CSV table of C-alpha atoms and ligand atoms in Angstrom, one decimal:
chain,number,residue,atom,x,y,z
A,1,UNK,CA,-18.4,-22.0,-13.7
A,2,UNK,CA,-20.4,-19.4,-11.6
A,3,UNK,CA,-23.0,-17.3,-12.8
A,4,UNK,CA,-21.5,-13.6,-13.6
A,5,UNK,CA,-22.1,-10.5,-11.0
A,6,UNK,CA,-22.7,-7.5,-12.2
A,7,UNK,CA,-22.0,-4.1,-10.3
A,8,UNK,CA,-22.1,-0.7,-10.2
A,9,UNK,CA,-19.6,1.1,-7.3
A,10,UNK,CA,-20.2,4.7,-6.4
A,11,UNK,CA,-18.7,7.5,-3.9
A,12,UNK,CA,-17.3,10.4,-3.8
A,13,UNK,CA,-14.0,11.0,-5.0
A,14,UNK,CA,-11.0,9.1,-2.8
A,15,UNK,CA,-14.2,7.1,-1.3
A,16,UNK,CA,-11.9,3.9,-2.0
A,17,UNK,CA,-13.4,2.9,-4.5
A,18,UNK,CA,-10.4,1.6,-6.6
A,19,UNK,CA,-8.6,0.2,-3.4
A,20,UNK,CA,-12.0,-1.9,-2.4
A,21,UNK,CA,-12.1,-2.7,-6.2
A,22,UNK,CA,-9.3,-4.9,-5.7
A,23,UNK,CA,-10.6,-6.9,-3.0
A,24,UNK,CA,-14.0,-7.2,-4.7
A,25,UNK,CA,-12.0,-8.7,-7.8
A,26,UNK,CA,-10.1,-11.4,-5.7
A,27,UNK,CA,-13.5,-12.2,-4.1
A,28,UNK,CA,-15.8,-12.2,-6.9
A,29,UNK,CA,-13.6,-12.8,-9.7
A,30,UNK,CA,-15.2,-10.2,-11.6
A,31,UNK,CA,-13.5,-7.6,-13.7
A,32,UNK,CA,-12.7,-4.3,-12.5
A,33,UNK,CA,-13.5,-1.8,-15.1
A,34,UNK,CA,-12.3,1.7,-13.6
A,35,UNK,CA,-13.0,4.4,-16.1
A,36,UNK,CA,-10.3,6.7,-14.8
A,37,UNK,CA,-7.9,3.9,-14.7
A,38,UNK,CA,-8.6,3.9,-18.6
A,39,UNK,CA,-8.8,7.5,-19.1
A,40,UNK,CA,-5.3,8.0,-17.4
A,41,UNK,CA,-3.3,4.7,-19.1
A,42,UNK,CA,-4.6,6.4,-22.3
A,43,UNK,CA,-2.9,9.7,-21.2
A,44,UNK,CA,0.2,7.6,-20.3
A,45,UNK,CA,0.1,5.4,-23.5
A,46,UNK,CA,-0.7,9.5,-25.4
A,47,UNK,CA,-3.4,8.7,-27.2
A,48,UNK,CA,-5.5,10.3,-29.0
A,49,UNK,CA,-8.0,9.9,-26.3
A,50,UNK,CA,-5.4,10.3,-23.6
A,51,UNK,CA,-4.4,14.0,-25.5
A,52,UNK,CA,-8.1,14.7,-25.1
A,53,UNK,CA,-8.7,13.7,-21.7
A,54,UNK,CA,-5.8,14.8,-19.9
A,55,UNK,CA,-6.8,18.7,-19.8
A,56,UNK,CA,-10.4,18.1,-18.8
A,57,UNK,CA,-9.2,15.1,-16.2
A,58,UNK,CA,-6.2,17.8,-14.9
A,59,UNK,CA,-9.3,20.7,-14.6
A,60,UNK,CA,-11.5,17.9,-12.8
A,61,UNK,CA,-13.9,18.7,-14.9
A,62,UNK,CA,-16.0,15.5,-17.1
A,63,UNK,CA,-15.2,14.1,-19.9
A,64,UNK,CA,-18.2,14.1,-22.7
A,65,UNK,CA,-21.0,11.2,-22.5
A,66,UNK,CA,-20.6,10.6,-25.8
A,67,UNK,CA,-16.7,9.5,-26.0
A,68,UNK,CA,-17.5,7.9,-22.0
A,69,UNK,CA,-20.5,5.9,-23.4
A,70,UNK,CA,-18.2,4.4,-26.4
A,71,UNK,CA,-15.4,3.5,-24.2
A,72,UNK,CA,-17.6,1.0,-21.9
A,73,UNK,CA,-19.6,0.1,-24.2
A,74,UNK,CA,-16.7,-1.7,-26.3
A,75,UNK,CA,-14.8,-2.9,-22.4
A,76,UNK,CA,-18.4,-4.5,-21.6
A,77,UNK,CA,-18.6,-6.2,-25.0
A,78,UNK,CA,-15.1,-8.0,-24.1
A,79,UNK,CA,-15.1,-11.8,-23.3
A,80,UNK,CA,-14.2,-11.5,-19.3
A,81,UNK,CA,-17.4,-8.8,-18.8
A,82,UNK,CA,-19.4,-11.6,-20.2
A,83,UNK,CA,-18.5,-14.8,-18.6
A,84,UNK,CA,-17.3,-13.4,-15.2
A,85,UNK,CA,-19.2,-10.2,-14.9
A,86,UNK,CA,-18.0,-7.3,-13.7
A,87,UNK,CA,-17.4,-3.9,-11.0
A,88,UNK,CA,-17.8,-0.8,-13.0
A,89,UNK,CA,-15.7,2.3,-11.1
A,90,UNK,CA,-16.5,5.7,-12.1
A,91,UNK,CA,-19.1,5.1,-14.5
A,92,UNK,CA,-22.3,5.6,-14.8
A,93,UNK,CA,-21.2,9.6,-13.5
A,94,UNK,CA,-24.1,11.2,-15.5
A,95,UNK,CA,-27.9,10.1,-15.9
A,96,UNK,CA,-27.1,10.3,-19.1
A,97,UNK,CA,-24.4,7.4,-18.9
A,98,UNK,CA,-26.7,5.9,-16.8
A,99,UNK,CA,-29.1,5.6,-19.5
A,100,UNK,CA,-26.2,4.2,-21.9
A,101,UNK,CA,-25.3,2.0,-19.3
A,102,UNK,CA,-28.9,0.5,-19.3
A,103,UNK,CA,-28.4,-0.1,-23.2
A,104,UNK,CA,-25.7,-1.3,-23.4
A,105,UNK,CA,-26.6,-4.1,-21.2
A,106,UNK,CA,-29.6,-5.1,-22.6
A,107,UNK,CA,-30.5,-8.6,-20.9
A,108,UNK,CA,-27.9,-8.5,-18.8
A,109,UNK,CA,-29.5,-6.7,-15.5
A,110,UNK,CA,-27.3,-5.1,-12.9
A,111,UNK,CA,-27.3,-7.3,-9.4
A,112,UNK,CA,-26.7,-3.6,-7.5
A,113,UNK,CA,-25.2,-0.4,-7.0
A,114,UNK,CA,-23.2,0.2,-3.8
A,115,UNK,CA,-22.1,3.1,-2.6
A,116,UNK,CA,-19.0,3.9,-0.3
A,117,UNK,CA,-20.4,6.5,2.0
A,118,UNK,CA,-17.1,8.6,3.0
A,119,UNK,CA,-17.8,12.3,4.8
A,120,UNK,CA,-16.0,15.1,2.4
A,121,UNK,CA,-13.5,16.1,5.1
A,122,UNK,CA,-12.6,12.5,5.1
A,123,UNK,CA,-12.1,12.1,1.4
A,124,UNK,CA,-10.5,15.4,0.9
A,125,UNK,CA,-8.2,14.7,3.5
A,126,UNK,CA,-7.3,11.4,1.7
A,127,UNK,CA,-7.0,12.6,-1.6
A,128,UNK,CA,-4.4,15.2,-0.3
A,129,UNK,CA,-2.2,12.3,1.0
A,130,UNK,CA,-2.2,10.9,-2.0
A,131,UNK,CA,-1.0,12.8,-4.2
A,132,UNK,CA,-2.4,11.4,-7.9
A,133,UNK,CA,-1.7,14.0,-10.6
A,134,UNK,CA,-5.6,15.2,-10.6
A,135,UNK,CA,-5.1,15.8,-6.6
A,136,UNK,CA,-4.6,19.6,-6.2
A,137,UNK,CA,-6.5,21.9,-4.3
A,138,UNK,CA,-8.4,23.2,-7.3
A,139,UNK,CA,-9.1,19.9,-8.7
A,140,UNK,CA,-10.8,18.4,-5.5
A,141,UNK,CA,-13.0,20.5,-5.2
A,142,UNK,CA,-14.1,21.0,-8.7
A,143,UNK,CA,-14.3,17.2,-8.7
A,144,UNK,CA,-16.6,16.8,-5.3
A,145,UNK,CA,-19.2,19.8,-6.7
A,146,UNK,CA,-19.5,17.2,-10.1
A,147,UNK,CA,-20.0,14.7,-7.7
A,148,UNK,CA,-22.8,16.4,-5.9
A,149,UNK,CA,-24.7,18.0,-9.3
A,150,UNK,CA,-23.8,15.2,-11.8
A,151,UNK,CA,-23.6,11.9,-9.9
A,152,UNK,CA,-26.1,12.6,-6.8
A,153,UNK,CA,-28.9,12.6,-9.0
A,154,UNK,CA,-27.6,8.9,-10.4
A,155,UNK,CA,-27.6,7.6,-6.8
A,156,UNK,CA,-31.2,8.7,-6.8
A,157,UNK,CA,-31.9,7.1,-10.5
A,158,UNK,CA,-30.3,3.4,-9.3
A,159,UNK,CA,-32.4,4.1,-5.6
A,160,UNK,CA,-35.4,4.5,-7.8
A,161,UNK,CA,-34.7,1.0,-9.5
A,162,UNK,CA,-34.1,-0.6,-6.1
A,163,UNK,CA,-30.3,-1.3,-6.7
A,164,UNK,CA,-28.7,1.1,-4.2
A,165,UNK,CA,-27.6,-0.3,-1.1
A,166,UNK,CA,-25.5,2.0,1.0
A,167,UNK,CA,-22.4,1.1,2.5
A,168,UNK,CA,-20.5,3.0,5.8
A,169,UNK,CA,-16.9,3.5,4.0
A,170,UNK,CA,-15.3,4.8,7.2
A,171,UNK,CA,-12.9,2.3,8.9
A,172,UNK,CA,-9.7,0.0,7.8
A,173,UNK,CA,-10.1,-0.6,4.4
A,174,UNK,CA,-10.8,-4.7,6.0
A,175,UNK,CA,-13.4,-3.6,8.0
A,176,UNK,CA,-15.1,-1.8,4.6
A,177,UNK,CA,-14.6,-5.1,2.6
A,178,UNK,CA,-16.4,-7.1,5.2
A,179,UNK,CA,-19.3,-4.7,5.2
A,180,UNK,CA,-19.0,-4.7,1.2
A,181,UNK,CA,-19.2,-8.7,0.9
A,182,UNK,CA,-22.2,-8.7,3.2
A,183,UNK,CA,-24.1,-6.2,1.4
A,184,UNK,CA,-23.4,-7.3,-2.4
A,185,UNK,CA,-23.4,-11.4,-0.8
A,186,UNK,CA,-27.5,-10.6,0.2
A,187,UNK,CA,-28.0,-9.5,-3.8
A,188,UNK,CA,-26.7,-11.9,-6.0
B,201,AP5,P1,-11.5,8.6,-11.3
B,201,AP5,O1,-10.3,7.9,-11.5
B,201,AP5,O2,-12.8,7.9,-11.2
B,201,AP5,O3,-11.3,9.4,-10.0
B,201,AP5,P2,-12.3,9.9,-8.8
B,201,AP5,O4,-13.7,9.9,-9.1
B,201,AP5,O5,-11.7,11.2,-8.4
B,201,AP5,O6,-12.1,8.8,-7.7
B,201,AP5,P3,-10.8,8.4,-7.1
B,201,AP5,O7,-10.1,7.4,-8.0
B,201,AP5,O8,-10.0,9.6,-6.7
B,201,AP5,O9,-11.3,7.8,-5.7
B,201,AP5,P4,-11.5,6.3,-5.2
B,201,AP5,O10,-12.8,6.2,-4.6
B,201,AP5,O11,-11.1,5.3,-6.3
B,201,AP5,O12,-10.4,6.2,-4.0
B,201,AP5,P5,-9.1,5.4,-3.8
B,201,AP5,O13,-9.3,3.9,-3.7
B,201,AP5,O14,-8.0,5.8,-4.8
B,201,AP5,O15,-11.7,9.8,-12.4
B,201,AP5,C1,-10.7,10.6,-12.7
B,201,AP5,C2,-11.1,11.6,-13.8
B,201,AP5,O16,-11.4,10.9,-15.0
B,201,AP5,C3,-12.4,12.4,-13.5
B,201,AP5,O17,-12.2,13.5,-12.7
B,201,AP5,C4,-12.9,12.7,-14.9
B,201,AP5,O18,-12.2,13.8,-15.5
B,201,AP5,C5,-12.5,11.4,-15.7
B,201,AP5,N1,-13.6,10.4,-15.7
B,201,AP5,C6,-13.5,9.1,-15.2
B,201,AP5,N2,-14.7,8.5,-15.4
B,201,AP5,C7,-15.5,9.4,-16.0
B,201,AP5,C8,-16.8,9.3,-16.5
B,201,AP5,N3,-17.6,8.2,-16.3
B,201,AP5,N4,-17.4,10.4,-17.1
B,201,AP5,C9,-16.6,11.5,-17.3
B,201,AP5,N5,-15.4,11.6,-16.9
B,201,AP5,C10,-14.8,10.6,-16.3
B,201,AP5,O19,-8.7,5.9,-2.3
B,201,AP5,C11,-8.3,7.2,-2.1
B,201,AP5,C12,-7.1,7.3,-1.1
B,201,AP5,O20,-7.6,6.9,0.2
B,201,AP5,C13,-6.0,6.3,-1.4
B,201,AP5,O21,-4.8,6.9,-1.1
B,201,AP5,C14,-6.2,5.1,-0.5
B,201,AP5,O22,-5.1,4.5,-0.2
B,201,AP5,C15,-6.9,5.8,0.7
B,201,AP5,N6,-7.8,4.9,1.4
B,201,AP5,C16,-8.6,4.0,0.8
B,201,AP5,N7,-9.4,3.4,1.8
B,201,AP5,C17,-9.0,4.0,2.9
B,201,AP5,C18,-9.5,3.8,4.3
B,201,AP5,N8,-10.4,2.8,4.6
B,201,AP5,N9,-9.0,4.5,5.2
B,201,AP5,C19,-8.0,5.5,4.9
B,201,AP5,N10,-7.6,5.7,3.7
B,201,AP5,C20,-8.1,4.9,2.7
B,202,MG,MG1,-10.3,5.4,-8.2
């Protein structure tokens, strides 16, 4: 069996992330572990998580590091995350996740952090096609000026640990998946 990979995806919100997740998964074998995917099938499934979340996810707004941190910290202690590795989507959003994220994995060091470069009139203009409950006007933006005061900082954090590798996510999502293969393919 091959050695697990470990990632870390970023870009801004509708980047395509989740859709380039799925190639990455069929590629890698790794695990996708979207955070939002598990935020929203826990408002679907009403949790008591899901109850909390769906407000703050609705608003755009973050939910807490605290509750975050716990959440992948029990998804990375699962059997698959071990053996295969895995693409985590949407998290680390804060340095302070960040800084979980490095705890959590103790020995098990990170082979990078991409991100899926995507213009804001690009991603706004796909997010709007989309549709996704969390996709109104309101919302989007709200969402992109987290991006840029949260999350911009942890680009700079992972650049500072020589993970980041930048990736051009403009293009058929094929064309992105072939620049994505290269770029994690010369790291692990
Ligand atoms: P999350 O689910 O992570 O949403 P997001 O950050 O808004 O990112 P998206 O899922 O919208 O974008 P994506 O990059 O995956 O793009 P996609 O592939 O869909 O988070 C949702 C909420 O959960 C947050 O707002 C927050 O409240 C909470 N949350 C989650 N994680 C958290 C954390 N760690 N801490 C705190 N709170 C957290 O693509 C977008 C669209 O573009 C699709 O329609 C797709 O078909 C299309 N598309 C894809 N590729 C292309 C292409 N090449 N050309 C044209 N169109 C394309
Ligand atoms: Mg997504």
């Amino acid at each position: 069996m091959s050695n697990p990979i470990r990632l870390v995806i970023f870009g801004r919100q509708g980047a395509g992330k989740g859709t380039q997740c799925v190639r990455l998964v069929e590629r890698f074998g790794v695990a996708h572990i979207s955070t939002g995917d598990m935020l929203r099938a826990a408002v679907t499934a009403e949790t008591e998580l899901g109850l909390k979340a769906k407000a703050v996810m609705d608003a755009g707004n973050l939910v807490g590091d605290d509750i975050m941190n716990g959440i992948v910290r029990e998804r990375l202690d699962e059997d698959d995350a071990n053996t295969t590795g895995f693409v985590l989507d949407g998290f680390p959003r804060t340095i302070a996740q960040a800084e979980a994220l490095t705890q959590i994995l103790g020995t098990r060091a990170l082979h990078g952090a991409v991100n899926l470069d995507v213009p804001l009139e690009e991603v706004t203009a796909r997010m709007m096609a989309r549709g996704r409950a969390d996709d109104t006007p309101d919302a989007i933006t709200r969402r992109l000026e987290l991006y840029e005061s949260e999350t911009r900082p942890v680009l700079e954090w992972f650049a500072a640990r020589d993970l980041l590798v930048t990736v051009d996510g403009l293009g058929t999502e094929a064309e992105i998946t072939e620049r994505l293969f290269a770029a994690i393919a010369a790291r692990v």
